[in-house]
Amino acid sequence: MFIPIQARDLTKIYKKGPIEVGAVLSANLQLNEGEIVGLTGPSGSGKTTLLSMLGCILRPTRGSLQIFGAEITKLKPRALPGIRKKYISFIFQGFNLLPFLTAYQNVALILRLKGYQDGKHMNERVKELLSKVGLSDRMHFYPKALSGGQKQRVAIARALAADAPVVLADEPTGSLDNANGQSVMEILRKLANEEKKCVIVATHDNRIEHFFDRIVFMEDGKIAEIGKRMLLQEDHEEP
Amino acid sequence: MYIALRMFFYDKAKALVTLLGVVFAVSLMFTQIGIWIGMMESSSIIIDHTPADIWLTSKNSRNFDFSQSIPEYIYYQALSVPGVKWAEKLIVAWGLITEKEGGTESIEIIGYNPDTGVGGPWKMKEGATQDVKNGYFVIVDQSAMKKLGNVKVGEYRDIVSRRVQVRGISEGARAFTTAPFVFMAYDVAQQLGQLIGPDKTAFVVAKVAPGYSVRDVIQHLKEKIHGVDVYSSEEFSRKTRFYWTFETGIGSSFLLTIVISFLIGMLIVGQTLYNSTSEYIKEYGTLMALGASNLDVYKIVFSLAIISGVLGFAISLAITALLVKALANIGMVMVMKPWVNFFMLGVALFMCISSAFVSINKIKHLDPYILFMG
């Protein structure tokens, strides 16, 4: 059985003229099925860059990244959309819903990308997913007519539609109030526990730390610590 | 195409701006090409409506309107050449006609044989082609009414100091030059036409007998008759159009306008598509993050370009059809041809699709961080 994500010595260096800036430096990380992992750290610590590399959006400068045993760094760029489609789904802080599509159409689009044909089966699947996130009554609304929490739920339904084993969420509660944030995290937690997805959440929000099985703390482009939430918290609280 | 359609109609103001750009450029090109074809068709209209296969002209004659005279005996020589079924003399000359209220106007005199009608008007509104026979009688084309005043059958005018009576009104014989056609009998035209003179004609036209090829008869005519040029009707028509298009600069100015319209259209569509791509760059990135391939995203951009091109073309086609009618009312000829419509559809699509490449370039260099911006 393959491990969903295995990163070794994963590094991203940006070159600006003669200057090299290390955004992520030698990250070693293993993410398992059925766990929800928090990726924390101050702004500029490399969380988003690491998440982009894990999501096959950004190519690492060096190191190894394996997704279900496939060595991503060895693949040609044109193979990456296929990897993303099969293994990874994203949830963004800004929701990134397509504004010209309704909630229903945003979710259906992913099913289309996965090869579903328009018809009863797809229709039922979209309705089921939107009902799962509590949006049965908003499915024909355009994003501009939805609240922040509702938009994020559509984005989650879209991620669920992809049915990918890895879910990468970037600040999913960043634009939400506490109640909506907790509710979104409940859904993500269920995804890990009940559907055995590997969920990684990059966040600044310490109100949601109790949802994570593990927390990866990043600082200056490096993974400073990986541990259980409480232990990490206690370490950082010490003088 | 599904996403492109949604995207296109989502922001109606933007869709309108894009369409306006395409419509402006395509309509301008349509108009220029239509007027140009109309003018070119007018320039060879008598040649194209004369039921002859061969034209004998003065040496080095470059067009229909400014031909030198040739001796009348050429007509008899042509008749004696094997393969010539019949021949006719035709006069094209310049003259002056008096207007109703006084003053004069230039005209292009066409002298033809009223018994056969060859070279004469082909569609009559009033009267018949034979009505110019046996006297100083003329047929004026309907298109000349504005220029010559409201000419009526039965009224008199003076052409080069000779009183002539209007015996008929023809239709569709619109002259390319500013001087309208006035048809009359051959012998009358010989008297009234300037620079013609007795025993002279402008052209001899001939019909090829069945069983002979036009090419062979032209060859026989060239061998037997000297001091003239011999063309097939198609060749002489083409030569006349070529003269007006390329030797007078008319065609070049039209071509320049067409090219400028194309560039303007490309610029407007390119800029609108580029702005649209910039505005939706995050959405394109999201689609890619969700598993859409680069090709899938490029297809959306190209589909947007195709939608703009096809819709813009359709609107332009309707505008052009209306313009054709409107211009006809003010005496201008603008022509719509099926091949021009297909050509313009191709041009509109080419314009929009090539503009889309700039947008594709933007997507190629998409920064993934844009996806993570709140």
Coordinates of C-alpha atoms in Angstrom, one line a residue:
Chain A
M1 CA 0.0 0.0 0.0
F2 CA 1.4 3.4 -1.0
I3 CA 1.7 6.4 1.2
P4 CA -0.4 9.3 0.0
I5 CA 2.4 11.9 0.2
Q6 CA 6.1 11.3 0.9
A7 CA 8.4 14.3 0.6
R8 CA 12.2 14.0 1.1
D9 CA 14.6 16.9 1.1
L10 CA 11.9 18.9 -0.8
T11 CA 13.4 22.3 -1.7
K12 CA 12.2 25.4 -3.6
I13 CA 14.6 28.1 -4.3
Y14 CA 13.6 31.3 -6.2
K15 CA 16.3 33.1 -8.2
K16 CA 16.0 36.9 -8.5
G17 CA 19.0 37.8 -10.5
P18 CA 22.1 36.8 -8.6
I19 CA 20.1 36.4 -5.4
E20 CA 18.7 33.1 -4.4
V21 CA 15.8 32.9 -1.9
G22 CA 15.0 29.6 -0.3
A23 CA 11.2 29.4 0.1
V24 CA 11.2 25.8 1.3
L25 CA 14.4 24.1 2.5
S26 CA 14.9 20.4 2.7
A27 CA 11.4 19.5 3.9
N28 CA 10.9 15.9 5.0
L29 CA 7.3 14.9 5.5
Q30 CA 5.1 11.9 5.3
L31 CA 1.3 12.3 5.2
N32 CA -0.9 9.3 5.8
E33 CA -4.3 8.1 4.8
G34 CA -7.1 9.1 7.3
E35 CA -5.2 11.8 9.0
I36 CA -5.7 15.5 9.2
V37 CA -2.6 17.5 9.4
G38 CA -2.2 21.2 10.2
L39 CA 0.5 23.2 8.5
T40 CA 1.3 26.2 10.6
G41 CA 3.9 28.9 11.0
P42 CA 4.3 32.7 10.6
S43 CA 3.7 34.5 7.3
G44 CA 6.5 33.9 4.8
S45 CA 7.6 30.7 6.5
G46 CA 7.0 28.7 3.3
K47 CA 3.6 27.1 4.1
T48 CA 2.0 28.1 0.8
T49 CA 5.1 27.1 -1.2
L50 CA 5.1 23.7 0.4
L51 CA 1.4 23.3 -0.2
S52 CA 1.8 24.3 -3.8
M53 CA 4.6 21.7 -4.3
L54 CA 2.5 19.0 -2.5
G55 CA -0.3 19.9 -4.8
C56 CA 1.9 19.5 -7.9
I57 CA 1.2 23.2 -8.8
L58 CA 4.8 24.2 -8.2
R59 CA 7.8 22.1 -9.2
P60 CA 10.5 21.7 -6.5
T61 CA 14.0 22.9 -7.2
R62 CA 15.3 19.6 -5.7
G63 CA 14.3 16.7 -3.5
S64 CA 11.8 14.0 -3.9
L65 CA 8.0 14.1 -3.8
Q66 CA 6.1 10.9 -4.1
I67 CA 2.3 10.8 -4.4
F68 CA 1.0 7.2 -4.0
G69 CA 4.5 6.0 -5.0
A70 CA 4.8 8.1 -8.2
E71 CA 7.9 10.2 -8.2
I72 CA 6.5 13.6 -9.2
T73 CA 9.8 15.3 -9.8
K74 CA 10.5 12.9 -12.6
L75 CA 7.3 13.5 -14.4
K76 CA 6.9 15.8 -17.4
P77 CA 4.8 19.0 -16.7
R78 CA 2.0 17.7 -19.0
A79 CA 1.5 14.7 -16.8
L80 CA 0.8 16.8 -13.7
P81 CA -2.8 17.8 -14.5
G82 CA -3.6 14.1 -14.6
I83 CA -2.0 13.6 -11.2
R84 CA -3.9 16.5 -9.7
K85 CA -7.2 15.3 -11.2
K86 CA -6.7 11.8 -9.8
Y87 CA -5.1 12.3 -6.4
I88 CA -5.5 15.9 -5.2
S89 CA -8.3 18.3 -4.5
F90 CA -7.9 21.9 -3.3
I91 CA -9.8 24.2 -1.0
F92 CA -8.7 27.8 -1.1
Q93 CA -9.0 30.7 1.4
G94 CA -10.5 32.8 -1.3
F95 CA -12.9 29.9 -2.3
N96 CA -11.9 30.3 -6.0
L97 CA -15.3 29.4 -7.2
L98 CA -15.9 30.2 -10.9
P99 CA -18.2 33.4 -10.6
F100 CA -20.0 32.7 -13.9
L101 CA -21.2 29.3 -12.7
T102 CA -23.8 28.5 -10.1
A103 CA -23.0 26.4 -7.0
Y104 CA -24.4 23.4 -8.9
Q105 CA -22.4 24.1 -12.0
N106 CA -19.2 24.7 -10.0
V107 CA -19.5 21.2 -8.5
A108 CA -20.7 19.6 -11.8
L109 CA -17.6 21.0 -13.6
I110 CA -15.3 18.8 -11.5
L111 CA -17.4 15.8 -12.4
R112 CA -17.2 16.7 -16.0
L113 CA -13.4 17.0 -15.7
K114 CA -13.5 13.5 -14.3
G115 CA -15.4 12.3 -17.3
Y116 CA -19.0 12.2 -16.0
Q117 CA -21.6 12.7 -18.7
D118 CA -24.5 15.2 -18.2
G119 CA -27.5 13.3 -17.1
K120 CA -29.4 11.8 -14.2
H121 CA -26.4 10.2 -12.5
M122 CA -24.4 13.4 -12.5
N123 CA -27.3 15.4 -11.4
E124 CA -27.9 13.1 -8.4
R125 CA -24.3 13.2 -7.4
V126 CA -24.1 17.0 -7.5
K127 CA -27.3 17.3 -5.4
E128 CA -25.9 14.7 -2.9
L129 CA -22.7 16.6 -2.5
L130 CA -24.3 20.0 -2.0
S131 CA -26.8 18.4 0.4
K132 CA -23.8 16.9 2.3
V133 CA -22.5 20.5 3.0
G134 CA -25.9 21.8 3.8
L135 CA -26.5 23.8 0.6
S136 CA -29.5 21.9 -1.0
D137 CA -31.5 25.2 -1.1
R138 CA -28.7 27.3 -2.6
M139 CA -27.5 25.1 -5.5
H140 CA -28.7 27.4 -8.3
F141 CA -27.2 30.5 -6.7
Y142 CA -24.2 32.2 -8.2
P143 CA -21.2 32.7 -5.9
K144 CA -21.9 36.4 -5.5
A145 CA -25.2 35.6 -3.9
L146 CA -23.7 33.3 -1.3
S147 CA -22.1 34.2 2.0
G148 CA -18.5 33.4 2.8
G149 CA -19.4 30.3 4.7
Q150 CA -21.7 29.1 1.9
K151 CA -19.0 29.7 -0.7
Q152 CA -16.5 27.7 1.3
R153 CA -19.1 24.9 1.6
V154 CA -19.5 24.9 -2.2
A155 CA -15.7 24.7 -2.5
I156 CA -15.7 21.7 -0.1
A157 CA -18.5 20.1 -2.2
R158 CA -16.3 20.7 -5.2
A159 CA -13.4 19.0 -3.4
L160 CA -15.6 16.1 -2.5
A161 CA -16.7 15.8 -6.1
A162 CA -13.1 15.3 -7.1
D163 CA -13.1 12.3 -4.7
A164 CA -9.4 12.6 -4.5
P165 CA -7.5 10.8 -1.7
V166 CA -5.6 13.9 -0.8
V167 CA -7.3 17.2 0.2
L168 CA -5.1 20.3 0.4
A169 CA -6.7 23.3 2.1
D170 CA -5.1 26.7 2.3
E171 CA -6.5 28.8 5.2
P172 CA -10.0 27.3 4.7
T173 CA -11.3 29.2 7.7
G174 CA -9.4 32.4 7.0
S175 CA -12.3 34.3 5.6
L176 CA -15.0 32.8 7.9
D177 CA -16.4 33.7 11.3
N178 CA -15.8 31.3 14.2
A179 CA -19.1 29.3 13.7
N180 CA -18.6 28.8 10.0
G181 CA -14.9 28.1 10.5
Q182 CA -15.7 25.3 13.0
S183 CA -18.4 23.9 10.8
V184 CA -16.0 23.7 7.8
M185 CA -13.4 22.0 9.9
E186 CA -15.9 19.5 11.1
I187 CA -16.5 18.5 7.5
L188 CA -12.8 18.3 6.8
R189 CA -12.3 16.2 10.0
K190 CA -15.0 13.8 8.8
L191 CA -13.4 13.5 5.5
A192 CA -10.2 12.3 7.2
N193 CA -11.9 10.1 9.7
E194 CA -14.8 8.6 7.8
E195 CA -13.6 8.7 4.2
K196 CA -10.0 8.0 5.0
K197 CA -8.7 11.0 3.0
C198 CA -5.4 12.6 3.7
V199 CA -6.2 16.2 4.6
I200 CA -3.6 18.9 4.9
V201 CA -4.7 22.3 6.2
A202 CA -2.4 25.3 6.1
T203 CA -3.6 27.8 8.7
H204 CA -2.9 30.6 11.0
D205 CA -6.1 30.1 12.9
N206 CA -5.3 28.7 16.3
R207 CA -9.0 28.3 17.1
I208 CA -9.0 25.1 14.9
E209 CA -5.8 23.4 16.1
H210 CA -7.8 20.9 18.1
F211 CA -9.1 19.3 14.8
F212 CA -5.6 18.2 13.7
D213 CA -4.0 14.8 14.3
R214 CA -0.6 16.3 13.8
I215 CA 0.8 19.8 13.3
V216 CA 3.7 20.7 11.1
F217 CA 5.3 23.9 12.2
M218 CA 7.3 25.8 9.6
E219 CA 9.8 28.6 10.1
D220 CA 12.1 30.3 7.6
G221 CA 11.3 27.8 5.0
K222 CA 12.2 24.8 7.2
I223 CA 10.0 22.3 9.0
A224 CA 10.8 23.3 12.5
E225 CA 8.8 20.6 14.3
I226 CA 6.2 17.9 13.6
G227 CA 4.2 16.8 16.5
K228 CA 0.9 16.4 18.3
R229 CA -0.9 19.7 18.8
M230 CA -0.7 19.9 22.6
L231 CA 3.0 19.0 22.7
L232 CA 3.9 21.6 20.1
Q233 CA 1.8 24.2 21.9
E234 CA 3.5 23.4 25.2
D235 CA 7.0 23.6 23.7
H236 CA 6.3 27.0 22.3
E237 CA 4.8 28.2 25.5
E238 CA 8.0 27.5 27.4
P239 CA 10.2 30.5 28.0
Chain B
M1 CA -17.2 25.7 -25.1
Y2 CA -19.6 25.3 -22.2
I3 CA -17.4 27.3 -19.8
A4 CA -16.5 29.8 -22.5
L5 CA -20.2 30.5 -23.3
R6 CA -20.9 31.0 -19.6
M7 CA -17.9 33.2 -19.2
F8 CA -18.7 35.2 -22.3
F9 CA -22.3 36.0 -21.3
Y10 CA -21.6 36.4 -17.6
D11 CA -20.2 39.9 -18.0
K12 CA -22.5 41.4 -20.6
A13 CA -20.8 44.8 -20.8
K14 CA -17.5 43.1 -21.5
A15 CA -19.1 40.9 -24.1
L16 CA -20.6 43.9 -25.7
V17 CA -17.3 45.7 -25.9
T18 CA -15.6 42.7 -27.5
L19 CA -18.4 42.3 -30.0
L20 CA -18.3 46.0 -30.8
G21 CA -14.7 45.7 -31.7
V22 CA -15.2 42.7 -34.0
V23 CA -18.4 44.2 -35.5
F24 CA -16.6 47.5 -36.2
A25 CA -13.6 45.9 -37.9
V26 CA -15.6 43.2 -39.8
S27 CA -18.3 45.7 -40.9
L28 CA -15.6 48.1 -42.1
M29 CA -13.9 45.4 -44.1
F30 CA -17.2 44.1 -45.4
T31 CA -18.1 47.6 -46.6
Q32 CA -14.8 48.3 -48.2
I33 CA -14.8 44.9 -50.0
G34 CA -18.4 45.2 -51.0
I35 CA -18.0 48.7 -52.4
W36 CA -14.8 47.7 -54.1
I37 CA -16.4 44.6 -55.8
G38 CA -19.5 46.8 -56.7
M39 CA -17.1 49.3 -58.4
M40 CA -15.2 46.6 -60.1
E41 CA -18.4 44.9 -61.4
S42 CA -19.6 48.3 -62.6
S43 CA -16.3 48.9 -64.4
S44 CA -16.8 45.8 -66.6
I45 CA -20.6 45.8 -66.6
I46 CA -21.1 46.3 -70.4
I47 CA -18.5 43.6 -71.2
D48 CA -20.1 41.2 -68.8
H49 CA -23.6 41.7 -70.2
T50 CA -22.7 41.7 -73.9
P51 CA -23.4 38.2 -75.3
A52 CA -20.1 38.0 -77.2
D53 CA -17.2 35.7 -76.6
I54 CA -14.4 37.9 -78.1
W55 CA -13.5 41.6 -78.0
L56 CA -11.3 43.2 -80.6
T57 CA -9.9 46.5 -79.3
S58 CA -7.3 49.1 -80.3
K59 CA -3.7 48.2 -79.7
N60 CA -2.7 48.3 -76.1
S61 CA -6.2 49.2 -75.0
R62 CA -6.1 49.0 -71.2
N63 CA -9.8 49.2 -70.3
F64 CA -13.3 49.5 -71.7
D65 CA -13.8 53.2 -71.0
F66 CA -10.7 54.7 -72.6
S67 CA -10.3 52.7 -75.8
Q68 CA -8.9 54.3 -79.0
S69 CA -10.9 53.9 -82.2
I70 CA -10.2 51.2 -84.8
P71 CA -11.2 51.1 -88.5
E72 CA -14.6 49.8 -89.2
Y73 CA -13.3 47.3 -91.8
I74 CA -12.0 45.3 -88.9
Y75 CA -15.6 44.2 -88.4
Y76 CA -15.7 42.7 -91.9
Q77 CA -12.3 41.1 -91.5
A78 CA -13.5 39.5 -88.2
L79 CA -16.7 38.2 -90.0
S80 CA -14.5 36.4 -92.5
V81 CA -12.5 34.5 -90.0
P82 CA -13.6 30.8 -89.7
G83 CA -15.3 30.1 -86.4
V84 CA -16.9 33.6 -86.1
K85 CA -20.7 33.1 -85.9
W86 CA -21.5 36.8 -85.9
A87 CA -19.8 40.1 -85.1
E88 CA -21.0 43.5 -84.1
K89 CA -19.5 47.0 -83.9
L90 CA -19.7 48.8 -80.6
I91 CA -18.9 52.4 -79.8
V92 CA -17.9 53.7 -76.4
A93 CA -17.3 57.4 -76.4
W94 CA -17.5 60.5 -74.3
G95 CA -20.0 63.2 -74.7
L96 CA -21.9 66.0 -73.0
I97 CA -25.6 66.1 -72.4
T98 CA -27.7 69.1 -71.3
E99 CA -29.5 69.0 -68.0
K100 CA -33.1 69.8 -67.5
E101 CA -32.4 73.0 -65.7
G102 CA -29.6 74.0 -68.1
G103 CA -25.9 73.2 -67.7
T104 CA -24.2 70.1 -69.1
E105 CA -23.1 66.7 -67.7
S106 CA -20.5 64.3 -69.0
I107 CA -21.9 61.0 -70.3
E108 CA -20.5 57.8 -71.7
I109 CA -22.1 57.1 -75.0
I110 CA -22.7 53.5 -75.9
G111 CA -23.5 52.9 -79.6
Y112 CA -24.9 49.5 -80.5
N113 CA -26.9 47.8 -83.2
P114 CA -30.6 48.1 -82.3
D115 CA -31.5 45.2 -84.5
T116 CA -29.5 42.7 -82.5
G117 CA -29.3 44.6 -79.2
V118 CA -25.6 43.4 -78.7
G119 CA -23.9 45.8 -76.4
G120 CA -27.1 47.6 -75.6
P121 CA -29.1 47.7 -72.4
W122 CA -30.1 44.2 -71.1
K123 CA -32.9 45.2 -68.8
M124 CA -35.6 47.7 -69.7
K125 CA -37.8 49.6 -67.3
E126 CA -39.6 51.5 -70.1
G127 CA -39.4 51.0 -73.8
A128 CA -37.3 48.5 -75.7
T129 CA -33.7 48.2 -77.0
Q130 CA -34.9 48.5 -80.6
D131 CA -36.6 51.9 -79.8
V132 CA -33.4 53.8 -80.6
K133 CA -33.5 52.8 -84.2
N134 CA -33.9 55.2 -87.2
G135 CA -33.3 58.5 -85.5
Y136 CA -31.7 60.5 -82.8
F137 CA -33.1 58.5 -80.0
V138 CA -31.5 57.4 -76.7
I139 CA -32.0 55.2 -73.7
V140 CA -31.0 56.5 -70.3
D141 CA -30.3 54.2 -67.4
Q142 CA -32.3 54.5 -64.2
S143 CA -29.1 55.0 -62.2
A144 CA -28.5 58.3 -64.1
M145 CA -31.7 59.9 -62.9
K146 CA -30.1 61.8 -60.0
K147 CA -27.3 63.1 -62.2
L148 CA -29.4 64.0 -65.3
G149 CA -32.6 65.1 -63.5
N150 CA -35.8 63.1 -63.6
V151 CA -35.5 62.0 -67.2
K152 CA -38.8 60.8 -68.8
V153 CA -39.5 58.9 -71.9
G154 CA -40.5 61.2 -74.7
E155 CA -38.6 64.3 -73.5
Y156 CA -35.7 65.9 -75.4
R157 CA -32.1 66.6 -74.5
D158 CA -29.1 67.9 -76.4
I159 CA -26.0 65.8 -76.8
V160 CA -23.2 67.7 -78.4
S161 CA -25.6 70.2 -79.9
R162 CA -27.8 67.5 -81.4
R163 CA -31.3 67.2 -80.1
V164 CA -32.1 63.6 -79.0
Q165 CA -35.3 62.1 -77.7
V166 CA -35.4 59.8 -74.7
R167 CA -37.1 56.6 -75.9
G168 CA -36.5 54.2 -73.0
I169 CA -35.2 53.8 -69.4
S170 CA -32.9 50.9 -68.7
E171 CA -32.1 49.3 -65.4
G172 CA -28.8 48.0 -63.9
A173 CA -26.4 49.7 -66.3
R174 CA -24.6 51.8 -63.7
A175 CA -21.4 53.3 -65.0
F176 CA -18.2 53.0 -63.0
T177 CA -17.1 56.4 -63.9
T178 CA -19.0 59.5 -62.8
A179 CA -20.4 59.8 -66.4
P180 CA -23.7 57.8 -66.8
F181 CA -24.2 55.5 -69.8
V182 CA -26.5 56.8 -72.5
F183 CA -27.4 54.1 -75.1
M184 CA -28.1 55.0 -78.8
A185 CA -27.9 53.5 -82.2
Y186 CA -24.4 52.8 -83.6
D187 CA -24.5 55.3 -86.4
V188 CA -25.8 58.1 -84.1
A189 CA -23.1 57.3 -81.6
Q190 CA -20.6 57.6 -84.4
Q191 CA -21.7 61.1 -85.1
L192 CA -22.1 62.3 -81.5
G193 CA -19.2 60.5 -79.8
Q194 CA -16.0 62.5 -79.4
L195 CA -12.8 61.1 -80.9
I196 CA -14.6 58.5 -82.9
G197 CA -15.1 59.8 -86.4
P198 CA -16.6 58.3 -89.5
D199 CA -15.6 54.8 -90.6
K200 CA -14.3 54.2 -87.1
T201 CA -15.5 52.1 -84.2
A202 CA -14.3 51.5 -80.7
F203 CA -14.7 47.7 -80.5
V204 CA -15.7 44.8 -82.6
V205 CA -17.3 42.0 -80.6
A206 CA -17.7 38.5 -82.0
K207 CA -19.5 35.3 -81.1
V208 CA -17.8 31.9 -81.7
A209 CA -19.7 29.4 -83.8
P210 CA -20.6 26.0 -82.3
G211 CA -17.8 23.5 -82.7
Y212 CA -15.1 26.1 -82.4
S213 CA -13.1 26.9 -79.2
V214 CA -12.8 30.5 -78.2
R215 CA -9.1 30.1 -77.8
D216 CA -8.7 28.8 -81.4
V217 CA -10.8 31.6 -82.9
I218 CA -8.9 34.2 -81.0
Q219 CA -5.7 32.7 -82.5
H220 CA -7.2 32.9 -86.0
L221 CA -8.3 36.5 -85.5
K222 CA -4.8 37.4 -84.3
E223 CA -3.2 35.8 -87.3
K224 CA -5.6 37.4 -89.8
I225 CA -6.2 40.9 -88.4
H226 CA -3.3 43.2 -87.5
G227 CA -3.2 46.4 -85.5
V228 CA -5.7 45.3 -82.9
D229 CA -5.7 43.3 -79.7
V230 CA -8.0 40.3 -79.3
Y231 CA -9.3 39.2 -76.0
S232 CA -11.9 36.7 -74.7
S233 CA -14.7 38.5 -72.9
E234 CA -13.4 37.2 -69.5
E235 CA -9.9 38.5 -70.3
F236 CA -11.1 42.0 -71.3
S237 CA -13.4 42.1 -68.3
R238 CA -10.5 41.2 -66.0
K239 CA -8.1 43.6 -67.7
T240 CA -10.6 46.5 -67.2
R241 CA -11.1 45.6 -63.5
F242 CA -7.3 45.2 -63.1
Y243 CA -6.8 48.7 -64.6
W244 CA -9.2 50.4 -62.3
T245 CA -8.0 48.4 -59.3
F246 CA -4.2 48.6 -59.6
E247 CA -3.3 51.2 -62.1
T248 CA -5.4 54.0 -60.7
G249 CA -4.7 53.4 -57.0
I250 CA -8.4 52.9 -56.2
G251 CA -7.7 49.2 -55.3
S252 CA -4.7 50.1 -53.2
S253 CA -6.6 52.6 -51.1
F254 CA -9.4 50.1 -50.5
L255 CA -6.8 47.4 -49.7
L256 CA -5.2 49.8 -47.2
T257 CA -8.5 50.5 -45.5
I258 CA -9.2 46.8 -45.3
V259 CA -5.8 46.1 -43.7
I260 CA -6.2 48.9 -41.3
S261 CA -9.6 47.7 -40.3
F262 CA -8.2 44.3 -39.8
L263 CA -5.4 45.6 -37.5
I264 CA -7.8 47.8 -35.5
G265 CA -10.2 44.8 -35.1
M266 CA -7.3 42.6 -34.0
L267 CA -6.1 45.2 -31.5
I268 CA -9.5 45.7 -30.0
V269 CA -10.3 42.0 -29.8
G270 CA -6.8 41.2 -28.6
Q271 CA -7.0 43.8 -25.8
T272 CA -10.4 42.8 -24.7
L273 CA -9.5 39.1 -24.6
Y274 CA -6.3 39.9 -22.8
N275 CA -8.2 42.0 -20.2
S276 CA -10.7 39.3 -19.8
T277 CA -7.9 36.7 -19.4
S278 CA -6.2 38.9 -16.8
E279 CA -9.5 39.3 -14.9
Y280 CA -10.2 35.6 -14.9
I281 CA -6.6 34.5 -14.4
K282 CA -7.3 33.1 -11.0
E283 CA -10.2 31.1 -12.4
Y284 CA -8.0 29.7 -15.1
G285 CA -5.4 28.8 -12.4
T286 CA -8.2 27.2 -10.3
L287 CA -9.3 25.1 -13.3
M288 CA -5.7 23.9 -13.7
A289 CA -5.3 23.2 -10.0
L290 CA -8.5 21.1 -10.2
G291 CA -7.1 19.0 -12.9
A292 CA -7.8 20.8 -16.2
S293 CA -4.9 20.4 -18.5
N294 CA -3.2 23.4 -20.2
L295 CA -5.0 22.4 -23.4
D296 CA -8.4 22.4 -21.6
V297 CA -7.7 26.0 -20.5
Y298 CA -6.4 27.1 -23.9
K299 CA -9.5 25.6 -25.4
I300 CA -11.6 28.0 -23.3
V301 CA -9.6 31.0 -24.4
F302 CA -9.9 29.9 -28.1
S303 CA -13.6 29.2 -27.6
L304 CA -14.1 32.7 -26.3
A305 CA -12.3 34.0 -29.4
I306 CA -14.4 31.9 -31.7
I307 CA -17.6 33.0 -30.0
S308 CA -16.6 36.6 -30.4
G309 CA -15.6 36.0 -34.0
V310 CA -18.8 34.2 -35.0
L311 CA -21.2 36.5 -33.2
G312 CA -19.3 39.6 -34.4
F313 CA -19.4 38.2 -38.0
A314 CA -23.2 37.5 -37.8
I315 CA -24.0 41.0 -36.6
S316 CA -21.7 42.5 -39.2
L317 CA -23.4 40.4 -41.9
A318 CA -26.8 41.8 -40.9
I319 CA -25.4 45.4 -40.8
T320 CA -23.8 44.9 -44.2
A321 CA -27.1 43.6 -45.7
L322 CA -28.8 46.7 -44.4
L323 CA -26.0 48.9 -45.7
V324 CA -26.3 47.4 -49.2
K325 CA -29.9 48.6 -49.3
A326 CA -29.2 52.0 -47.8
L327 CA -26.3 52.7 -50.2
A328 CA -28.4 51.6 -53.2
N329 CA -30.8 54.4 -52.3
I330 CA -28.1 57.0 -52.5
G331 CA -26.7 55.6 -55.8
M332 CA -23.8 53.6 -54.5
V333 CA -23.2 50.0 -55.4
M334 CA -22.1 47.6 -52.7
V335 CA -22.1 43.9 -53.4
M336 CA -22.4 40.9 -51.0
K337 CA -21.2 37.7 -52.4
P338 CA -21.3 34.2 -50.8
W339 CA -17.6 33.8 -51.2
V340 CA -17.0 37.2 -49.6
N341 CA -19.2 36.2 -46.6
F342 CA -17.2 33.0 -46.1
F343 CA -14.0 34.8 -46.6
M344 CA -15.0 37.4 -44.0
L345 CA -16.0 34.7 -41.5
G346 CA -12.5 33.3 -42.0
V347 CA -11.0 36.7 -41.4
A348 CA -13.1 37.4 -38.3
L349 CA -12.1 34.0 -36.9
F350 CA -8.4 34.5 -37.8
M351 CA -8.5 37.9 -36.2
C352 CA -10.0 36.7 -33.0
I353 CA -8.0 33.4 -32.7
S354 CA -4.6 35.1 -33.4
S355 CA -5.5 37.7 -30.8
A356 CA -6.1 34.9 -28.3
F357 CA -2.4 33.9 -28.5
V358 CA -1.5 36.9 -26.4
S359 CA -3.9 35.6 -23.7
I360 CA -2.5 32.1 -23.9
N361 CA 0.9 33.5 -23.2
K362 CA -0.4 35.1 -20.0
I363 CA -1.8 31.8 -18.9
K364 CA 1.4 30.0 -19.7
H365 CA 3.2 32.3 -17.2
L366 CA 0.6 32.0 -14.5
D367 CA 2.0 32.4 -11.0
P368 CA 0.5 29.6 -8.8
Y369 CA 0.5 32.0 -5.8
I370 CA -2.4 33.8 -7.4
L371 CA -4.5 30.8 -6.3
F372 CA -3.7 31.2 -2.7
M373 CA -4.5 34.9 -2.5
G374 CA -7.5 35.5 -0.4

